[in-house]
XYZ file of C-alpha atoms in Angstrom:
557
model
C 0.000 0.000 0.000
C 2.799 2.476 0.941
C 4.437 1.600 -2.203
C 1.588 2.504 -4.401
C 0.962 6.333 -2.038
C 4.505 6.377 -2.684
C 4.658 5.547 -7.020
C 1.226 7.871 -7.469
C 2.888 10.564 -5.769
C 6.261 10.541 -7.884
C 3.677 10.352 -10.738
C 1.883 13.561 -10.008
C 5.065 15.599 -8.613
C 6.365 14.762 -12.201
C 3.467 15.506 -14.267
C 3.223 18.939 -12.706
C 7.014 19.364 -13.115
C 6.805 18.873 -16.849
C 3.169 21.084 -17.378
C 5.473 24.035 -15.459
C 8.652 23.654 -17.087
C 6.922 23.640 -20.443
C 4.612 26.485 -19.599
C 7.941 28.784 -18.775
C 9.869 27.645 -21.124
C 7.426 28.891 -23.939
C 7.017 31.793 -22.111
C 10.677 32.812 -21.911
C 11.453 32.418 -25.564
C 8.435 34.663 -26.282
C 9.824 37.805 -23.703
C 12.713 40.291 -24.474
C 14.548 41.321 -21.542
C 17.155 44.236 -20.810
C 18.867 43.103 -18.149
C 22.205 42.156 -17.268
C 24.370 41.948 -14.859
C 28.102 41.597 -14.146
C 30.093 39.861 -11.615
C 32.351 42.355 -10.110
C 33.448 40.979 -7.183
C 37.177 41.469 -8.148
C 37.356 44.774 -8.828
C 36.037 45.907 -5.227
C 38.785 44.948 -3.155
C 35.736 42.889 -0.905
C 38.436 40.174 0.280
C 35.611 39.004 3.342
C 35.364 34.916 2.879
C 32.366 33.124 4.916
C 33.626 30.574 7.379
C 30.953 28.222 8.650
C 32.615 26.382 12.044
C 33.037 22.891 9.798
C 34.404 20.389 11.839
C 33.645 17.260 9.480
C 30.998 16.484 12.271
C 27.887 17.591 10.226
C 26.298 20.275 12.773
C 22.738 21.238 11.509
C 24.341 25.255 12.672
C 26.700 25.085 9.657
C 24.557 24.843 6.935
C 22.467 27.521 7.481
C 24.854 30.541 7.891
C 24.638 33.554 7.240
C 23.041 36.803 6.126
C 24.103 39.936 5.688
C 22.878 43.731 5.895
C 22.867 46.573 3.238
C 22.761 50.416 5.026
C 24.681 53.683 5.380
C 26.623 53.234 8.633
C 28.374 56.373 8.168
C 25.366 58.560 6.565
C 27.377 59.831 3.658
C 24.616 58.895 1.356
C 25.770 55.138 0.161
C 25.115 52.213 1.099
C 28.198 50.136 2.959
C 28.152 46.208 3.161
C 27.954 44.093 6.681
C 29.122 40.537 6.203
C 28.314 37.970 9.013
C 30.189 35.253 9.473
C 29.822 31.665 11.513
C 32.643 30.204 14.417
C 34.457 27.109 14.875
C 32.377 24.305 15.904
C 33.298 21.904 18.357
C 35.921 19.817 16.851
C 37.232 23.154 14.561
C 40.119 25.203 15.043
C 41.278 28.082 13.434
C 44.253 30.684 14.172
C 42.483 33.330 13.312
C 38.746 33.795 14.241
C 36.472 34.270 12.138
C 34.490 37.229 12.312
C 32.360 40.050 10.545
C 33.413 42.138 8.361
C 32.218 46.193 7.419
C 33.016 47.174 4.441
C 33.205 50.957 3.467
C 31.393 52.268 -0.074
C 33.906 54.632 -1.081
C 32.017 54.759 -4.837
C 32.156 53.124 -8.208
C 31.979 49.697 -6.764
C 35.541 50.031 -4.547
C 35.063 49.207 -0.694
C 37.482 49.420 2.162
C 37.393 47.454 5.312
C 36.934 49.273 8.028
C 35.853 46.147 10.183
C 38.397 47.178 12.884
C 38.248 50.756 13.431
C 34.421 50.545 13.585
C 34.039 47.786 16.511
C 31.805 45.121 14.236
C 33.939 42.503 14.570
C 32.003 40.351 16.209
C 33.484 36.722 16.470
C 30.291 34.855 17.488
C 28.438 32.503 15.147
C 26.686 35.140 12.783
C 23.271 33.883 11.247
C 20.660 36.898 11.568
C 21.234 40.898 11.526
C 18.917 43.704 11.139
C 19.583 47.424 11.301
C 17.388 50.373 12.550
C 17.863 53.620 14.965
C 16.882 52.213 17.665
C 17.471 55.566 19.894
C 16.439 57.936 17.237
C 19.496 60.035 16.826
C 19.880 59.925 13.285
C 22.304 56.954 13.002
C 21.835 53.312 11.898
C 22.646 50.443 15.032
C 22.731 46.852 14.443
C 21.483 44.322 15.863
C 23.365 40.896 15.510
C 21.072 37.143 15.612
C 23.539 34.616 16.414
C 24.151 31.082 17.963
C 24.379 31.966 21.146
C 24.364 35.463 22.996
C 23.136 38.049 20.722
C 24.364 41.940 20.074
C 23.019 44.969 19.737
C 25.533 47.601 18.490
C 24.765 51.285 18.941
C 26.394 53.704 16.720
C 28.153 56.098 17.768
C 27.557 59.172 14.787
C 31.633 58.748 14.418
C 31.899 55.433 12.256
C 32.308 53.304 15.584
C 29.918 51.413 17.268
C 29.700 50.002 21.015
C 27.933 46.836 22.054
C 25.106 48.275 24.574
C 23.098 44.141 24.757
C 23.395 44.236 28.425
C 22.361 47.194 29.118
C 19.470 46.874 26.366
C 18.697 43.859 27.331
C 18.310 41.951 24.592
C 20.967 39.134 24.416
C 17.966 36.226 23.920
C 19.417 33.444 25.434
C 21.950 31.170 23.883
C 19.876 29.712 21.499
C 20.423 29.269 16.948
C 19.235 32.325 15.944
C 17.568 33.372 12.318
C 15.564 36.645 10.912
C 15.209 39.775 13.246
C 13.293 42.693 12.558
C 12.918 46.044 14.274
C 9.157 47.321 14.179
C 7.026 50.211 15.620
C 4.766 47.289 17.191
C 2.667 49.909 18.813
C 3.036 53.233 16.595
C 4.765 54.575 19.667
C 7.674 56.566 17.587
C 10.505 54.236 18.740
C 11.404 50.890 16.959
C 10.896 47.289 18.982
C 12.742 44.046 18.043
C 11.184 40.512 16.969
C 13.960 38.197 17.181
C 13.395 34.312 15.546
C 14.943 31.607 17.077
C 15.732 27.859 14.744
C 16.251 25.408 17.063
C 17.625 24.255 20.576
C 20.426 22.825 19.616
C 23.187 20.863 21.771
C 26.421 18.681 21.158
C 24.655 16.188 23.572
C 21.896 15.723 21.111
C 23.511 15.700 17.713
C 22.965 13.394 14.871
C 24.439 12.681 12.144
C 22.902 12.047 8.753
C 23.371 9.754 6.421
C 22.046 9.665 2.942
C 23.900 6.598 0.517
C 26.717 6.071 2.509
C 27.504 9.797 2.558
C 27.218 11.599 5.833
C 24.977 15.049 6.055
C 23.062 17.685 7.747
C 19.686 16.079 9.882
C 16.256 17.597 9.870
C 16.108 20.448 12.264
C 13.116 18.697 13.333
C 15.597 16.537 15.719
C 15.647 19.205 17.922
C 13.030 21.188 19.980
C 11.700 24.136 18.623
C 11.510 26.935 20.637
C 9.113 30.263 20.892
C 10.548 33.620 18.911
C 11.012 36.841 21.295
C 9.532 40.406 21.326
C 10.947 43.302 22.553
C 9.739 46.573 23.313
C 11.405 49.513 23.567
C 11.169 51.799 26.425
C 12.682 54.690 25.167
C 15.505 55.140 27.374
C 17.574 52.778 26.074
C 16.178 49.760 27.154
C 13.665 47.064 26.252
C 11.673 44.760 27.649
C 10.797 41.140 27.082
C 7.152 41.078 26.029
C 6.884 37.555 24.146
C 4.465 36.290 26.544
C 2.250 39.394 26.699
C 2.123 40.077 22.916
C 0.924 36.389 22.331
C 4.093 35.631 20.109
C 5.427 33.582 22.517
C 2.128 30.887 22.210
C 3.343 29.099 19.368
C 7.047 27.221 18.669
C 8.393 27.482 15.828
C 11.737 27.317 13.428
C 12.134 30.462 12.089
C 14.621 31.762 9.071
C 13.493 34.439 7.392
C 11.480 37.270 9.133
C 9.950 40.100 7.338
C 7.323 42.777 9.105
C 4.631 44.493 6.781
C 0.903 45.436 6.649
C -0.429 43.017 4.940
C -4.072 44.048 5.673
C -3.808 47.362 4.851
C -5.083 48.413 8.547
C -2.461 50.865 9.471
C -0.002 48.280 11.474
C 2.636 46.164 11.310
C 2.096 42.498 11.521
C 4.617 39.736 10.865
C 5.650 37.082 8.549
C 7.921 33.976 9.915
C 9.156 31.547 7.024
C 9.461 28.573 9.204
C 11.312 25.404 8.134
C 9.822 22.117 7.862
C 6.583 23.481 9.059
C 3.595 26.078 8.456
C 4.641 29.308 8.040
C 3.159 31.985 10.616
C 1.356 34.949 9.992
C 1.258 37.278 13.252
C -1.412 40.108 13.124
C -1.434 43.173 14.768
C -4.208 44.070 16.521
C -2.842 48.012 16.625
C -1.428 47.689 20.151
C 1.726 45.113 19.471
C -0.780 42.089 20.445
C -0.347 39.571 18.252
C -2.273 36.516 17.116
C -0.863 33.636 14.795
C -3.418 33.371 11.335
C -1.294 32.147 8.889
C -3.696 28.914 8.509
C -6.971 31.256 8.138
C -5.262 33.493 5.725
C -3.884 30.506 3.536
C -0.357 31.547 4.215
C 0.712 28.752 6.143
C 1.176 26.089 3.548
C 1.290 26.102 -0.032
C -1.099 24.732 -2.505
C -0.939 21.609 -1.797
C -1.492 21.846 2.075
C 2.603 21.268 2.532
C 4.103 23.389 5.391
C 7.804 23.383 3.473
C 11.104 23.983 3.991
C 10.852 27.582 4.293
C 13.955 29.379 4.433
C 13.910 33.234 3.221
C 10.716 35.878 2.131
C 10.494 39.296 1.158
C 7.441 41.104 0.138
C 6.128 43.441 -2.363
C 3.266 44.196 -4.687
C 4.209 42.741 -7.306
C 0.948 43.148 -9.574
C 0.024 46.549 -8.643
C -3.140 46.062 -7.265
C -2.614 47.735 -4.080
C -2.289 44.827 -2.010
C 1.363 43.263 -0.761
C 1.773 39.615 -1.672
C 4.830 37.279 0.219
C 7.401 35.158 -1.990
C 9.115 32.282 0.453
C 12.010 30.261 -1.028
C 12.243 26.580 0.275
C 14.278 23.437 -0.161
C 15.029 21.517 -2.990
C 12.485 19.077 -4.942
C 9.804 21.868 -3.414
C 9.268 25.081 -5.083
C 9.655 28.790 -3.784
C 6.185 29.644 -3.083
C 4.208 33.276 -4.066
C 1.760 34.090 -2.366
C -0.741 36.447 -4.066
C -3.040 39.127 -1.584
C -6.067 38.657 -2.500
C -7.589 41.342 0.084
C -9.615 40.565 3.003
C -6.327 39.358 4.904
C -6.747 36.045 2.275
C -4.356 34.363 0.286
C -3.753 32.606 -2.834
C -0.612 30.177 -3.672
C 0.268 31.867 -7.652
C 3.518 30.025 -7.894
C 2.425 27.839 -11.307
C -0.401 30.566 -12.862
C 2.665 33.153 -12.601
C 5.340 31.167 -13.487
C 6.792 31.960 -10.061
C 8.755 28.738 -9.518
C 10.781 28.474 -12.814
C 14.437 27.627 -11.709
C 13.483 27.209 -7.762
C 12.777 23.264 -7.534
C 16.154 21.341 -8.365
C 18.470 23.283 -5.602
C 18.169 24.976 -2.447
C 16.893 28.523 -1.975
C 17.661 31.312 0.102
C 17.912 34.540 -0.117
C 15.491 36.256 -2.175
C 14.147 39.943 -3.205
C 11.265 41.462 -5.573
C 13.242 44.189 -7.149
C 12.479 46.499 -10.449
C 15.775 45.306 -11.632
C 14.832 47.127 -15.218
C 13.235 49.959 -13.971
C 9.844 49.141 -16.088
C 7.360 49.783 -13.008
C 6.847 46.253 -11.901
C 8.794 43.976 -9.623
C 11.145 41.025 -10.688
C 12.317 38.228 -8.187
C 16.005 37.182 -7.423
C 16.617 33.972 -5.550
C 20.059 32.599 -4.151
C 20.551 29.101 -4.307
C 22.958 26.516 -3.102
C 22.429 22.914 -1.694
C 24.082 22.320 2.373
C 26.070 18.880 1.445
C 29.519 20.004 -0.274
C 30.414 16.347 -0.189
C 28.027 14.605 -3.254
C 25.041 16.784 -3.835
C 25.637 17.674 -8.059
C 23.431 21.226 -6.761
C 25.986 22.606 -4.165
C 27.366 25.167 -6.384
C 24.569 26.433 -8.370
C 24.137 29.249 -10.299
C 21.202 32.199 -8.758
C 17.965 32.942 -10.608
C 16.231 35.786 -11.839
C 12.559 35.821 -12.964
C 11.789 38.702 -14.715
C 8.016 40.420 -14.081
C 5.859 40.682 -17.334
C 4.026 43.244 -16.204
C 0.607 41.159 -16.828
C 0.649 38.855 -13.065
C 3.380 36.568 -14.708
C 6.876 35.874 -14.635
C 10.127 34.355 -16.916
C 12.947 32.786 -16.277
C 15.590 34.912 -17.940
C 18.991 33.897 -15.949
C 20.004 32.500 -18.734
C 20.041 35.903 -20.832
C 21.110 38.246 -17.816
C 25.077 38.380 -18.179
C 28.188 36.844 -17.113
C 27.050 37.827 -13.243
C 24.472 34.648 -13.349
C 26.810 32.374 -14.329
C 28.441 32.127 -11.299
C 28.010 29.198 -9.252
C 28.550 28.856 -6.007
C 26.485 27.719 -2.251
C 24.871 31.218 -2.080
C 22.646 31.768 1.700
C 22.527 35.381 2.043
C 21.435 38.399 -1.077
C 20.138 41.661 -0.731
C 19.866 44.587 -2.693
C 20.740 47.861 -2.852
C 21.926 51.115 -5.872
C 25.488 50.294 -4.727
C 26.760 52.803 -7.095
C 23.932 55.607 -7.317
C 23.213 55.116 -10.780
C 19.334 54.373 -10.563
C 19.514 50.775 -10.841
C 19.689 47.928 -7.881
C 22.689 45.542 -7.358
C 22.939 42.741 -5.390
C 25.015 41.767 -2.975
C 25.298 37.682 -2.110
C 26.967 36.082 0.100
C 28.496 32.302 -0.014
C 28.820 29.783 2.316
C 32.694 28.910 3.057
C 33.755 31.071 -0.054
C 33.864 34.808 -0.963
C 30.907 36.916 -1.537
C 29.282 37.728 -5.265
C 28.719 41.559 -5.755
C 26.938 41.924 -8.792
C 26.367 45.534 -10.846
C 23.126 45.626 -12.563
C 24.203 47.032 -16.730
C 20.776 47.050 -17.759
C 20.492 49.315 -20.395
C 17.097 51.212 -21.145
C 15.553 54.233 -21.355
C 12.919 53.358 -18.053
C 12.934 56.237 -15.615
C 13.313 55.903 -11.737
C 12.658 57.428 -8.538
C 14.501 56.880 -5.081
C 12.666 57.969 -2.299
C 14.191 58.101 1.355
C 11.918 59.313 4.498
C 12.635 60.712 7.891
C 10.363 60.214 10.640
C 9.689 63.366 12.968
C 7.231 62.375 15.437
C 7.196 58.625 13.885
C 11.108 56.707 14.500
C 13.391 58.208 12.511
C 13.615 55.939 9.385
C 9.969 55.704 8.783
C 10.162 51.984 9.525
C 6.417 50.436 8.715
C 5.872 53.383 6.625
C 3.585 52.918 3.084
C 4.856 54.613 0.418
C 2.038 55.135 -2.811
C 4.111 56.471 -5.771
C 1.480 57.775 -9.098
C 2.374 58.401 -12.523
C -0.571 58.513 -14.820
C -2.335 54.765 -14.650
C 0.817 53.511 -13.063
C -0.044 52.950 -9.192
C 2.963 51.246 -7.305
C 3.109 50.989 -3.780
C 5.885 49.807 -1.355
C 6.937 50.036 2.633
C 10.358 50.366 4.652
C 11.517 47.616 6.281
C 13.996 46.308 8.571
C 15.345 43.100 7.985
C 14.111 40.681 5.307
C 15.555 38.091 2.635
C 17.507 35.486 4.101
C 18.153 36.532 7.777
C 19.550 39.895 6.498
C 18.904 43.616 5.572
C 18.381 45.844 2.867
C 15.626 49.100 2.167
C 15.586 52.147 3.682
C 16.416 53.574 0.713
C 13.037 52.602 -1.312
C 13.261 52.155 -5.419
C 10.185 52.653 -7.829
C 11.026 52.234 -11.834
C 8.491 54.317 -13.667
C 9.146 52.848 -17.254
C 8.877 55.393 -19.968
C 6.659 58.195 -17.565
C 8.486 61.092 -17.388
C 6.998 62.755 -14.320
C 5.738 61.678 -10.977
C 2.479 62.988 -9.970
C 2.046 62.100 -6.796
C 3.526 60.639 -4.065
C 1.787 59.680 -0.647
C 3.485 58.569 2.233
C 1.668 56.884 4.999
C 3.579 57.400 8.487
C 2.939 54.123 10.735
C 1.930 56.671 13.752
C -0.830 58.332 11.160
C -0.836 61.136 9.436
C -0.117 61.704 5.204
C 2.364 63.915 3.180
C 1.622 64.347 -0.169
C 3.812 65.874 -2.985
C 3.186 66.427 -6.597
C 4.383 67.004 -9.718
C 8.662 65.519 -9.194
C 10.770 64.909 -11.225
C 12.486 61.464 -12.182
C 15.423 59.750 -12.245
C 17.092 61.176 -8.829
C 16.600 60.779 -4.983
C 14.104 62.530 -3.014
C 14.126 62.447 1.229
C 10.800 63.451 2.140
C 10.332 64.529 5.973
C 7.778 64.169 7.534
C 4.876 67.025 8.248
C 7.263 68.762 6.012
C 7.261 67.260 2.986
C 10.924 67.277 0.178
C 14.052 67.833 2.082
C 15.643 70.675 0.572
């Protein structure tokens, strides 16, 4: 009987392989695309190289580091790179610790280390970072997810930064950390942390795999799971521990990637957690920082099937202009990344296959992941990092990165294949975010590789699309405008997006937010929805530059 579950199955999971491999592969040789990008890791003098504590012994920690952030540490208008890194693992050595590395955007794609000088060499196990001003002063501080003790960083306005976690209270426990956030939870003006925890792991309990003779990585699912924390801020410095209160801390879960958004459009932040090997949770807001788990009513929680996968990174975005902001998740391999189209009314709707939103995501591992206007044509595209976890046999290990390419009509195409010499590396990728490295009006990506260097690739489209960058500062609401909707009108093209902190693959990228306004050549109108109420409104801007719009005030002079 098994045997039969098991050959029907295979059937079916082939069948629908083959109808949506055919379906985008017609697709793609039907669609012209502009973009391309090129690897130019070489020329940036980025020497950083990802260490993961391998001691041979197969600990489940190893394969899933790290992320990395995107922001302006220094405020001099680009954006710098934070690398994490992991530590040696019981049975590893190493002369030289691993640790993090800063690097310094000095412009045209060269960056200095300043790890040293600037205190962010951290030497614990690095999985999860997310950035925000925490004390509202004007400066970005860090906040550092890691097996073990945790970190918050506070920066200093001088390029330094000093570890404050004590005092903040906010080291979580020696636990495997994941996604963080920071969030205005309660529209208070000051920015709260949601911190996601993996597993509980211990030497004690480890076990090792074993798949044909080869030793691997285990299920986390060998492990307890524990809850994820919430932390409030109290304004002076300080937070305080309100998992229990808020309600997060009713369900246990194995987070990885985090991402915080209004997803029902009612003026708060709720939160997405991409869980692995279970549902994926859906935390709403109830406008006070109380928080109930409806990622099963909403028809988040599993994909279309009913399968809680292997979830590993999300970002967000409204990706077919309707107003509404849908979730992609990226998963393991032999299960597709997932989309998950809004559908208003806090509802649902799993569009990997009708949009084509799988193409290229089922044979390997993915990870990090981003829906970015890559081409600047008004509609967002999706990047996803892939890489397998077993160096030893798996043929997918090193494995080139995908880009599906929006066709402005609720669909997407595979187009890696067209996009330049920049998606033809291959390599274990965990970590990618995004960010206009280079201030030209296009978004690169940043990636980063397990046990190898990073991949920073420069995004050469050429077109003649139009673009608008659009920065805000917070007044009475925390200073970056984190939770913040932003509604950007030119003629009948209505894009909207928010600012977040922390998303992707445990990392950080998007203070800085980026609409593409294909050939219009003049903004209308933009809105801009603080989180603590209120709406600014300007008219009539011009493209292809960056506007900082303050709030109650309106552009930044």
């Amino acid at each position: 009987m098994i045997s039969r579950i098991f050959f029907k199955n295979s059937i079916l999971r082939v069948i629908a392989i083959v109808i949506f491999l055919c379906g985008t592969a017609v697709a793609a040789e039907s669609v012209d695309s502009s973009m391309t990008f090129r690897d130019v890791t070489d020329e940036t003098g980025i020497t950083f190289r990802h260490f993961d504590g391998s001691s041979g012994n197969y600990y489940l920690i190893e394969s899933v580091a790290s992320g990395l952030a995107l922001f302006d540490y220094d405020n001099d208008g680009d954006t710098d790179i934070y690398f994490l890194n992991g530590a040696a693992m019981k049975g590893t050595k190493y002369k030289v610790p691993p640790r993090n590395a800063l690097y310094r955007n000095d412009g045209n794609f060269k960056f200095t280390d300043v790890t040293k000088q600037s205190g962010l060499g951290d030497t614990g196990f690095g999985l999860g970072v997310t950035v925000g001003d925490i004390d509202n002063d004007g400066d970005l501080d860090l906040y550092l997810n890691n097996y073990g003790p945790n970190v918050l960083f506070s920066n200093n306005g001088d390029g330094t930064f000093t570890d404050i976690t004590k005092k903040a209270g906010v080291g979580n426990g020696d636990y495997v950390g994941a996604g963080a956030c920071f969030l205005d939870m309660d529209k208070d003006g000051d920015l709260d942390l949601y911190v996601s925890r993996y597993v509980i792991f211990s030497y004690e309990k480890h076990i090792q795999g074993n798949i044909g003779g080869f030793p691997t990585y285990t299920f986390p699912t060998i492990y307890p799971f524990s809850s994820d924390s919430l932390y409030r801020n109290n304004g002076d410095g300080t937070f305080t521990d309100v998992s229990k209160a808020s309600g997060i801390a009713k369900q246990q879960n194995s987070g990885m990637g985090v991402i915080c958004a209004d997803y029902d459009n009612d003026g708060d932040t709720d939160i997405f957690v991409a869980n692995d090997l279970m549902e994926d949770y859906l935390l709403r807001n109830d406008g006070k920082g109380n928080f109930e788990q409806v990622g099963l009513m909403s028809g988040i929680a599993y994909d279309l099937r009913g399968k809680g996968l292997a979830s590993m990174g999300v970002d967000c975005a409204d990706y077919d202009n309707d107003g509404l902001l849908d979730f992609y998740v990226t998963s393991y391999s032999d299960e597709s990344a997932i989309l998950h189209r809004n559908i208003g009314d806090g509802l649902f709707e799993d569009a990997t296959f009708a949009a084509g939103a799988g193409s290229g995501t089922y044979n390997s591992v993915t990870w990090g992941t981003g829906f970015v206007d890559f081409d600047n044509d008004g509609d967002r595209d999706i990047f996803v990092a892939t890489g397998d976890i077993r160096p030893s046999f798996d043929r997918t290990y090193a494995a080139r990165n995908e880009v599906l390419m929006n066709t402005g009509d609720g669909k997407f195409v595979n187009i890696t294949e067209r996009c330049g010499d920049g998606l033809k590396v291959k390599r274990s990728s965990r970590g990618a975010n995004f960010a206009d490295l280079d201030n030209d009006g296009d978004i690169d990506v940043v990636i980063l590789n397990s046990r190898e260097r990073p991949t920073i690739l420069r995004n050469d489209s050429v077109n003649n699309n139009h673009w608008i960058q659009i920065r805000l500062k917070g007044v009475k609401t925390n200073r970056n405008a984190v939770g913040a909707r932003v509604k950007v009108v030119c003629g009948d093209l209505v894009q909207i997006d928010e600012v977040h902190s922390g998303r992707s693959y445990q990392g950080h990228h998007g203070f800085t937010l980026h609409f593409g306004l294909g050939g219009h050549k003049k903004v209308d109108r933009i809105e801009v929805s603080w989180i603590g109420g209120g709406v600014d409104t300007v008219t009539d801007i011009e493209p292809d530059k960056s506007i900082t719009i303050v709030e109650g005030v309106g552009i930044e002079k």
